[in-house]
Short mmCIF file of C-alpha atoms and ligand atoms in Angstrom, two decimals:
data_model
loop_
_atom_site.label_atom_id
_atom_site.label_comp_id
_atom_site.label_asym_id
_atom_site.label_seq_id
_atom_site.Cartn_x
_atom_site.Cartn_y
_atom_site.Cartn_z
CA UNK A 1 210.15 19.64 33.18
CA UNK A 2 211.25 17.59 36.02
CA UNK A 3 214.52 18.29 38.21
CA UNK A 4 217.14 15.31 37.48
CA UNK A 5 216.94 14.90 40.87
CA UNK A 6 213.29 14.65 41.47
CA UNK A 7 213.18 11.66 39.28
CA UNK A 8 214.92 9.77 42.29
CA UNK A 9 214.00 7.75 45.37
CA UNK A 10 216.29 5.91 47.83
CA UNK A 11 217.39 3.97 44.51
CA UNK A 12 220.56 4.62 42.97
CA UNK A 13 221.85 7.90 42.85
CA UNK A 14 222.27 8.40 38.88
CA UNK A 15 225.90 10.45 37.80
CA UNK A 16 224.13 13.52 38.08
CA UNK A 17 223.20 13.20 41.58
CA UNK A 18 226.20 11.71 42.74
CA UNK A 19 227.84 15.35 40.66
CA UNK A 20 225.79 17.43 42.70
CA UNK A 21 226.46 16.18 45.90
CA UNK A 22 230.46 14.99 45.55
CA UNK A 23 230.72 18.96 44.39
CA UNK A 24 228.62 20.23 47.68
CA UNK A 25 230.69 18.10 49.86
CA UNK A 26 233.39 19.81 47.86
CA UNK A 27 232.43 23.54 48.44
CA UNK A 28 231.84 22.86 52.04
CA UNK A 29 234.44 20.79 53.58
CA UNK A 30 237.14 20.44 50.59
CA UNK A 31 236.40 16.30 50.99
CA UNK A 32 236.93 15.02 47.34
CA UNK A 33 234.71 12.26 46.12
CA UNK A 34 236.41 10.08 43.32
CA UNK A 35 233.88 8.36 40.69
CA UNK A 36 234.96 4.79 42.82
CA UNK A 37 233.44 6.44 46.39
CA UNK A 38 230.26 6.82 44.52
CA UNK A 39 228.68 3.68 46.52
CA UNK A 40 229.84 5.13 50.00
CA UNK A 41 228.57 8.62 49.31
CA UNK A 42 225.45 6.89 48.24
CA UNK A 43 224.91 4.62 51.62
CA UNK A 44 225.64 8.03 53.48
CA UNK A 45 223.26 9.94 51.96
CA UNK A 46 220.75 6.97 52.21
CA UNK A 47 221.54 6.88 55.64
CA UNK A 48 220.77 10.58 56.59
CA UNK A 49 217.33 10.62 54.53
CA UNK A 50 216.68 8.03 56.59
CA UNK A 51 217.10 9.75 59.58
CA UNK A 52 215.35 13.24 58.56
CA UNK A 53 212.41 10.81 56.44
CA UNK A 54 213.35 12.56 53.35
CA UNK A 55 212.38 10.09 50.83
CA UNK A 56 214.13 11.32 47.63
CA UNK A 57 217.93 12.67 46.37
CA UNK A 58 216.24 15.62 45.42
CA UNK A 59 214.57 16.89 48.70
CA UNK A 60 217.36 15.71 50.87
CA UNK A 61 219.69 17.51 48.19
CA UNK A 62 217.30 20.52 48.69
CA UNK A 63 216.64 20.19 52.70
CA UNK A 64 221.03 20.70 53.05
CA UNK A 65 221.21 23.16 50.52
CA UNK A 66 218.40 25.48 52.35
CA UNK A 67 220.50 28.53 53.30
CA UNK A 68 218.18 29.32 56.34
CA UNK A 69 216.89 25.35 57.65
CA UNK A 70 219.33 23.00 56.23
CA UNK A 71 222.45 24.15 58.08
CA UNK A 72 222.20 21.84 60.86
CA UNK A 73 221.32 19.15 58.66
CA UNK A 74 224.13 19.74 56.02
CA UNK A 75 226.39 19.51 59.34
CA UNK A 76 224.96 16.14 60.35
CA UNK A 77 225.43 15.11 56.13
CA UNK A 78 229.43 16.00 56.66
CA UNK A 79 229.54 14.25 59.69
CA UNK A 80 228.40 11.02 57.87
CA UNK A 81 230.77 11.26 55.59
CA UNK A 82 233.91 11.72 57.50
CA UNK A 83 237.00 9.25 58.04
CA UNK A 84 237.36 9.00 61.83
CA UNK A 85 240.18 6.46 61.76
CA UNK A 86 242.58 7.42 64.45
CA UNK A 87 244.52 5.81 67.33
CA UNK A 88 247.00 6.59 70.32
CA UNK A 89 250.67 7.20 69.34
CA UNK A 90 249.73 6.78 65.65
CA UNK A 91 253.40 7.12 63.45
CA UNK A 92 255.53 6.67 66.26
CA UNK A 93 258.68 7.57 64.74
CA UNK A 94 257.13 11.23 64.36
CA UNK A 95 256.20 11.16 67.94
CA UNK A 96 259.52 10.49 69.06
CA UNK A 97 260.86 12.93 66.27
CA UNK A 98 258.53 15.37 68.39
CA UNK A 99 259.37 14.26 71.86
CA UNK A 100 262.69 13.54 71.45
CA UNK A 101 264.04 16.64 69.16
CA UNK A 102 261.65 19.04 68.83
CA UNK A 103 259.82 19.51 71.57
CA UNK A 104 263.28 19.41 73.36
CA UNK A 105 264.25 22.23 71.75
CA UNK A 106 261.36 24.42 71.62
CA UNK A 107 261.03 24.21 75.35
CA UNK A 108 264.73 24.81 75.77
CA UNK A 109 264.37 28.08 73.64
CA UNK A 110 261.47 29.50 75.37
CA UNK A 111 263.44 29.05 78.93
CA UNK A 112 265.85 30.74 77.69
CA UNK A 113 262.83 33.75 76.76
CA UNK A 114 261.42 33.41 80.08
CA UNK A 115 258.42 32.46 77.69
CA UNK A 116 256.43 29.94 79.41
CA UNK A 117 253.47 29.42 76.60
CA UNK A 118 253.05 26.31 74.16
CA UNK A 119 250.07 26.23 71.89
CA UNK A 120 250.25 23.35 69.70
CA UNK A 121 247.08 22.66 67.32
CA UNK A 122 245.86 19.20 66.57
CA UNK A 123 243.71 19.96 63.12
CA UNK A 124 241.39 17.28 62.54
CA UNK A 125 241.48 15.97 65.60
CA UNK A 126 238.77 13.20 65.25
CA UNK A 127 237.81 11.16 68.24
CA UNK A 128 240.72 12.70 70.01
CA UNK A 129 243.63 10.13 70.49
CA UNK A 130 245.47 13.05 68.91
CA UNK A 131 245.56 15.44 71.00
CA UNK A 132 245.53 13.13 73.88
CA UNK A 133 248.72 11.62 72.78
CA UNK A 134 250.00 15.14 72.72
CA UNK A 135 249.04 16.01 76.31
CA UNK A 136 250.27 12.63 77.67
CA UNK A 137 254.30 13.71 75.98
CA UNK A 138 254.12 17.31 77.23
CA UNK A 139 253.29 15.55 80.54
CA UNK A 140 256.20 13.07 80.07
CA UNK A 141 258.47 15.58 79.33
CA UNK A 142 257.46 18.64 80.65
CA UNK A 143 258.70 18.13 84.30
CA UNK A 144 257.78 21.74 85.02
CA UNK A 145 254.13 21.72 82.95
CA UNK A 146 251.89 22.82 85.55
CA UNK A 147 254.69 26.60 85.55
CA UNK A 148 253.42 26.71 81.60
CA UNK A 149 250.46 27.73 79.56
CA UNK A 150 250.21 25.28 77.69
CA UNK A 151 247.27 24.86 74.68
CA UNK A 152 246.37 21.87 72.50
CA UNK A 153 243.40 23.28 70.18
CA UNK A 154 241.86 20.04 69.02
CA UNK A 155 239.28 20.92 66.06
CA UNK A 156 237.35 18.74 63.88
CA UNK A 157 234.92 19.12 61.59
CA UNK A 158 232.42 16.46 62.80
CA UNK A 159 230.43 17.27 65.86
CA UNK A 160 230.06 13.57 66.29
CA UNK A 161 233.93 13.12 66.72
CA UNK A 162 234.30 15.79 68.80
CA UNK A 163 231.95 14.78 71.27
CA UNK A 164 233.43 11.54 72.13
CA UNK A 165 236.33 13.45 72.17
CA UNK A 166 235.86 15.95 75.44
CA UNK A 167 233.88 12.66 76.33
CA UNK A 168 237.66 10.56 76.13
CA UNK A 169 236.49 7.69 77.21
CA UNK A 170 237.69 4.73 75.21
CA UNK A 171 237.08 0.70 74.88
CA UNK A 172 240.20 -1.10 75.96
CA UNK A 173 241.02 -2.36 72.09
CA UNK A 174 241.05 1.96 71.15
CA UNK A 175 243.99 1.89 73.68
CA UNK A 176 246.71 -0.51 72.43
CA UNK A 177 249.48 1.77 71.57
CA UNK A 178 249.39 3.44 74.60
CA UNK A 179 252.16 2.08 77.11
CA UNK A 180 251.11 -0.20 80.74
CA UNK A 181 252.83 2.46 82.80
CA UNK A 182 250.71 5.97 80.71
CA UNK A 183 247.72 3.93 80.92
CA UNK A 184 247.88 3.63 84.62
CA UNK A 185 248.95 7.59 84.90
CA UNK A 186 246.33 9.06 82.49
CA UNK A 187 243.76 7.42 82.40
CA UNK A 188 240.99 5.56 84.63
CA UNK A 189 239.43 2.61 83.98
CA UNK A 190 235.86 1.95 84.81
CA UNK A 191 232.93 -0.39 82.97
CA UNK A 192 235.59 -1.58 80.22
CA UNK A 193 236.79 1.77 79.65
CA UNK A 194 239.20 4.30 79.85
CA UNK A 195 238.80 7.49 80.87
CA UNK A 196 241.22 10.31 80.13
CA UNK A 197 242.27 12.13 83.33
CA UNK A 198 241.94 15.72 84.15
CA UNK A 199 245.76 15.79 83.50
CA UNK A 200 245.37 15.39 80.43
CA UNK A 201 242.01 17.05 79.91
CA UNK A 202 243.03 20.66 81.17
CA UNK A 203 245.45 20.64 78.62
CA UNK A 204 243.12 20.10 75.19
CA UNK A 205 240.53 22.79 73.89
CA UNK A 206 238.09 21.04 71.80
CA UNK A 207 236.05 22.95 69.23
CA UNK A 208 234.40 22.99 65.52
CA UNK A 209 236.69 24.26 63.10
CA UNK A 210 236.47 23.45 59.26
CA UNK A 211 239.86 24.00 57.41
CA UNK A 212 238.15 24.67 54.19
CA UNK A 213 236.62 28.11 55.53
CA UNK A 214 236.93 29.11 59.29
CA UNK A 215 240.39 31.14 60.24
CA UNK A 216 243.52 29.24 61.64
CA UNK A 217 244.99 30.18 64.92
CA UNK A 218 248.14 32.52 65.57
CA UNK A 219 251.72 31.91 66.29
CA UNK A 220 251.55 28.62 66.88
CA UNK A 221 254.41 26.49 67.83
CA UNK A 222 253.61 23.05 66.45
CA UNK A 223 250.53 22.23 64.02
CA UNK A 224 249.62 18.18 64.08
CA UNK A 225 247.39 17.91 60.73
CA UNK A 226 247.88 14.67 60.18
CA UNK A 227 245.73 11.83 57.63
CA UNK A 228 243.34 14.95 56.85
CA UNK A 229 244.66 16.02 53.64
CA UNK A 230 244.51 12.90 51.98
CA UNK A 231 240.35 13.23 51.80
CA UNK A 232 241.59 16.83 49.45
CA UNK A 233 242.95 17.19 46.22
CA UNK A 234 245.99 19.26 45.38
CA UNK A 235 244.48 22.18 45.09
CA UNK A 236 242.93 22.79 48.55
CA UNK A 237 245.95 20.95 50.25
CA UNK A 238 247.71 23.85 49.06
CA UNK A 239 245.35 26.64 50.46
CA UNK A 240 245.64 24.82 53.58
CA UNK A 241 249.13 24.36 54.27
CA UNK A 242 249.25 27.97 53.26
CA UNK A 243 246.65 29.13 56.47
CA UNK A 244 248.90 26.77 58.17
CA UNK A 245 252.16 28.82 57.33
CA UNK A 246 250.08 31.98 57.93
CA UNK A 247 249.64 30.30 61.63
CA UNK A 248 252.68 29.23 62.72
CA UNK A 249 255.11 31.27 65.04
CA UNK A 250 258.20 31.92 63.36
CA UNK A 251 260.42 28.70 63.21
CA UNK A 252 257.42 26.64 64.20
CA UNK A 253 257.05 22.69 63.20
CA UNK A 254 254.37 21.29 61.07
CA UNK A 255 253.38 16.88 61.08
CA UNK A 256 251.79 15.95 58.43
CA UNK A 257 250.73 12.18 57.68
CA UNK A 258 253.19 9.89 55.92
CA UNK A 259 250.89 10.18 52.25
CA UNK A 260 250.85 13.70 52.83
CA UNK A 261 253.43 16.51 51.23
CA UNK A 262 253.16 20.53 50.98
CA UNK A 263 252.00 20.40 47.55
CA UNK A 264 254.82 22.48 46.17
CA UNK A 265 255.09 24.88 49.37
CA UNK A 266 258.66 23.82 49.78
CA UNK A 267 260.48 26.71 49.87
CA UNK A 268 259.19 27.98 53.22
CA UNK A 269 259.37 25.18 55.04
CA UNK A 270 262.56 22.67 56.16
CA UNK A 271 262.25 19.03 55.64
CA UNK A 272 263.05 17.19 58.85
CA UNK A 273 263.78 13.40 58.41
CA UNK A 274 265.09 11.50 61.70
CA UNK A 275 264.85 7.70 62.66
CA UNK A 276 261.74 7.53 59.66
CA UNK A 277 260.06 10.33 61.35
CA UNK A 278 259.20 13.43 59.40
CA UNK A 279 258.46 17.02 60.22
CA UNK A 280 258.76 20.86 58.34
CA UNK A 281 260.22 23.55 60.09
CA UNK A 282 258.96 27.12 58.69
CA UNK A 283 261.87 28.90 57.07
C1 SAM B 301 241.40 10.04 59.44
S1 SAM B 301 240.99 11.28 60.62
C2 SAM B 301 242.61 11.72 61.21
C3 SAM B 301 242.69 11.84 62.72
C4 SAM B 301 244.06 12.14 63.29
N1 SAM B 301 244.57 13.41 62.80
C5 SAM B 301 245.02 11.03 63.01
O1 SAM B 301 245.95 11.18 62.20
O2 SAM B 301 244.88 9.96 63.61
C6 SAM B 301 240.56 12.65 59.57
C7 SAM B 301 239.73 13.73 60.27
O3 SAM B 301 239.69 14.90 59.46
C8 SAM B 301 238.43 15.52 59.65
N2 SAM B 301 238.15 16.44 58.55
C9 SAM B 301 237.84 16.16 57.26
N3 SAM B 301 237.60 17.29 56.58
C10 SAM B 301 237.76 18.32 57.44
C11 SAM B 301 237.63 19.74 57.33
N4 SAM B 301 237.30 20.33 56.18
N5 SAM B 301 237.86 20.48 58.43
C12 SAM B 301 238.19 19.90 59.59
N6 SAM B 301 238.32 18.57 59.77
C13 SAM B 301 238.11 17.79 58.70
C14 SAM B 301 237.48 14.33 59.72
O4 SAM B 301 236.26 14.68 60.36
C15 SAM B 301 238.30 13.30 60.49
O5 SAM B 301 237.99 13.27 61.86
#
């Protein structure tokens, strides 16, 4: 007897294939595929069979599920089906909650150490006007930054993302957000774009890292993970904010986006609520 899934071309993907699939995006990345995202998994997948010639669900299905030649692929699959959305200074009131109070204070404690070391991590980084923003408010405020070791691990799951990240050059409509005088300061412009200086650069590490599976970092000051959990349900929000807890330095602050809550993990973190902008403090 026939496979569902061999049944298919590049027509509709029937329930079945659209279960298979929305639960192998599932066990790979954690990215949860309601019944309604059906059509945009569907042009995805359409998308990448196109590009490999694969000219049914089933082969594609069984091309990314091939434990020794379909890991590349199954990357390239995830990559299609990420959110990139992002932009410079996105949620300003929890940037200035960060440059303004917390970062302040974190800075003022380590003097006090004699510890000159910041490592903040910017999960799910996408295209990189994260961690960008990040570098250009250490810069801003850090008047002794070049006396620090300072760390922003950017990490995304899709290599496409990443690349025009460490790339960081951006069309001048990506840049609205970011002020006349920073734009001048970080960034060069050349052929309608901007170009992230070196200043910033040397401060960001870029890299592959999916929060479903790979290891978090240690004692971390601050963790950005911000409009990430939203593509999760509850339950693997939860194992991630705990790997995030597990990462922090004691005391350290985690952002998440505005939609976004610790999924019950309340009692180790603070709530911090200033001027609309919102951070946790570990306990
Ligand atoms: C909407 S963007 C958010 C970008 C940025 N943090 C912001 O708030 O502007 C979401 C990012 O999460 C990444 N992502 C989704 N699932 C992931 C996973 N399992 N591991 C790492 N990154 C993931 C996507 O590739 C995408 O770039």
């Amino acid at each position: 007897m026939l496979h569902p899934l061999q049944l298919s071309v590049a027509n509709d993907m029937t329930d079945e294939e659209f279960r298979l699939f929305k639960q192998l995006v599932y066990d790979e990345c954690g990215i949860n595929f309601k019944p309604e995202k059906k059509a945009f998994l569907q042009n995805r997948t359409i998308q990448r069979m196109k590009a490999t010639d694969v000219k049914s669900y089933y082969r594609y299905y069984k091309l990314i599920t091939d434990a020794n030649t379909g890991k590349a692929e199954l990357l390239s699959f995830l990559d299609v089906l990420t959110i990139n959305e992002t932009s410079f200074f996105r949620n300003k009131p929890q940037l200035d909650l960060f440059q303004y109070s917390i970062l302040p204070e974190i800075i003022s404690k380590k003097r006090m150490k004699n510890d000159f070391t910041l490592k903040i991590w910017s999960a799910g980084c996408s295209t990189g006007q994260e961690p960008y923003t990040i570098a250009i408010i250490l810069n801003e405020l850090m008047t002794d930054i070049k006396g620090w070791k300072v760390s922003i691990l950017a990490s995304d799951l899709s290599m496409t993302a990443l690349e025009a990240a460490q790339q960081g050059a951006y069309p001048r409509e990506k840049m609205e957000g970011v002020e006349a005088s920073h734009l001048k300061k970080y960034f060069t412009e050349k052929d309608e774009h901007f170009y992230a200086k070196d200043e910033l650069k040397r401060l960001v590490i870029f890299d592959f890292h999916n929060l479903m599976y790979d290891n978090g970092f240690s004692n971390l000051d601050v963790i950005f993970c911000r409009n990430v959990l939203i593509y999760f349900d509850s339950q693997t929000q939860k194992q991630v904010i705990e790997t995030f807890h597990q990462c922090l330095a004691p005391k350290g602050y985690l952002f998440l986006g505005h939609a976004e809550s610790l999924q019950g993990i309340n009692e180790s973190f603070i709530f911090i609520h200033k001027n609309k902008g919102t951070a946790y403090q570990m306990r």
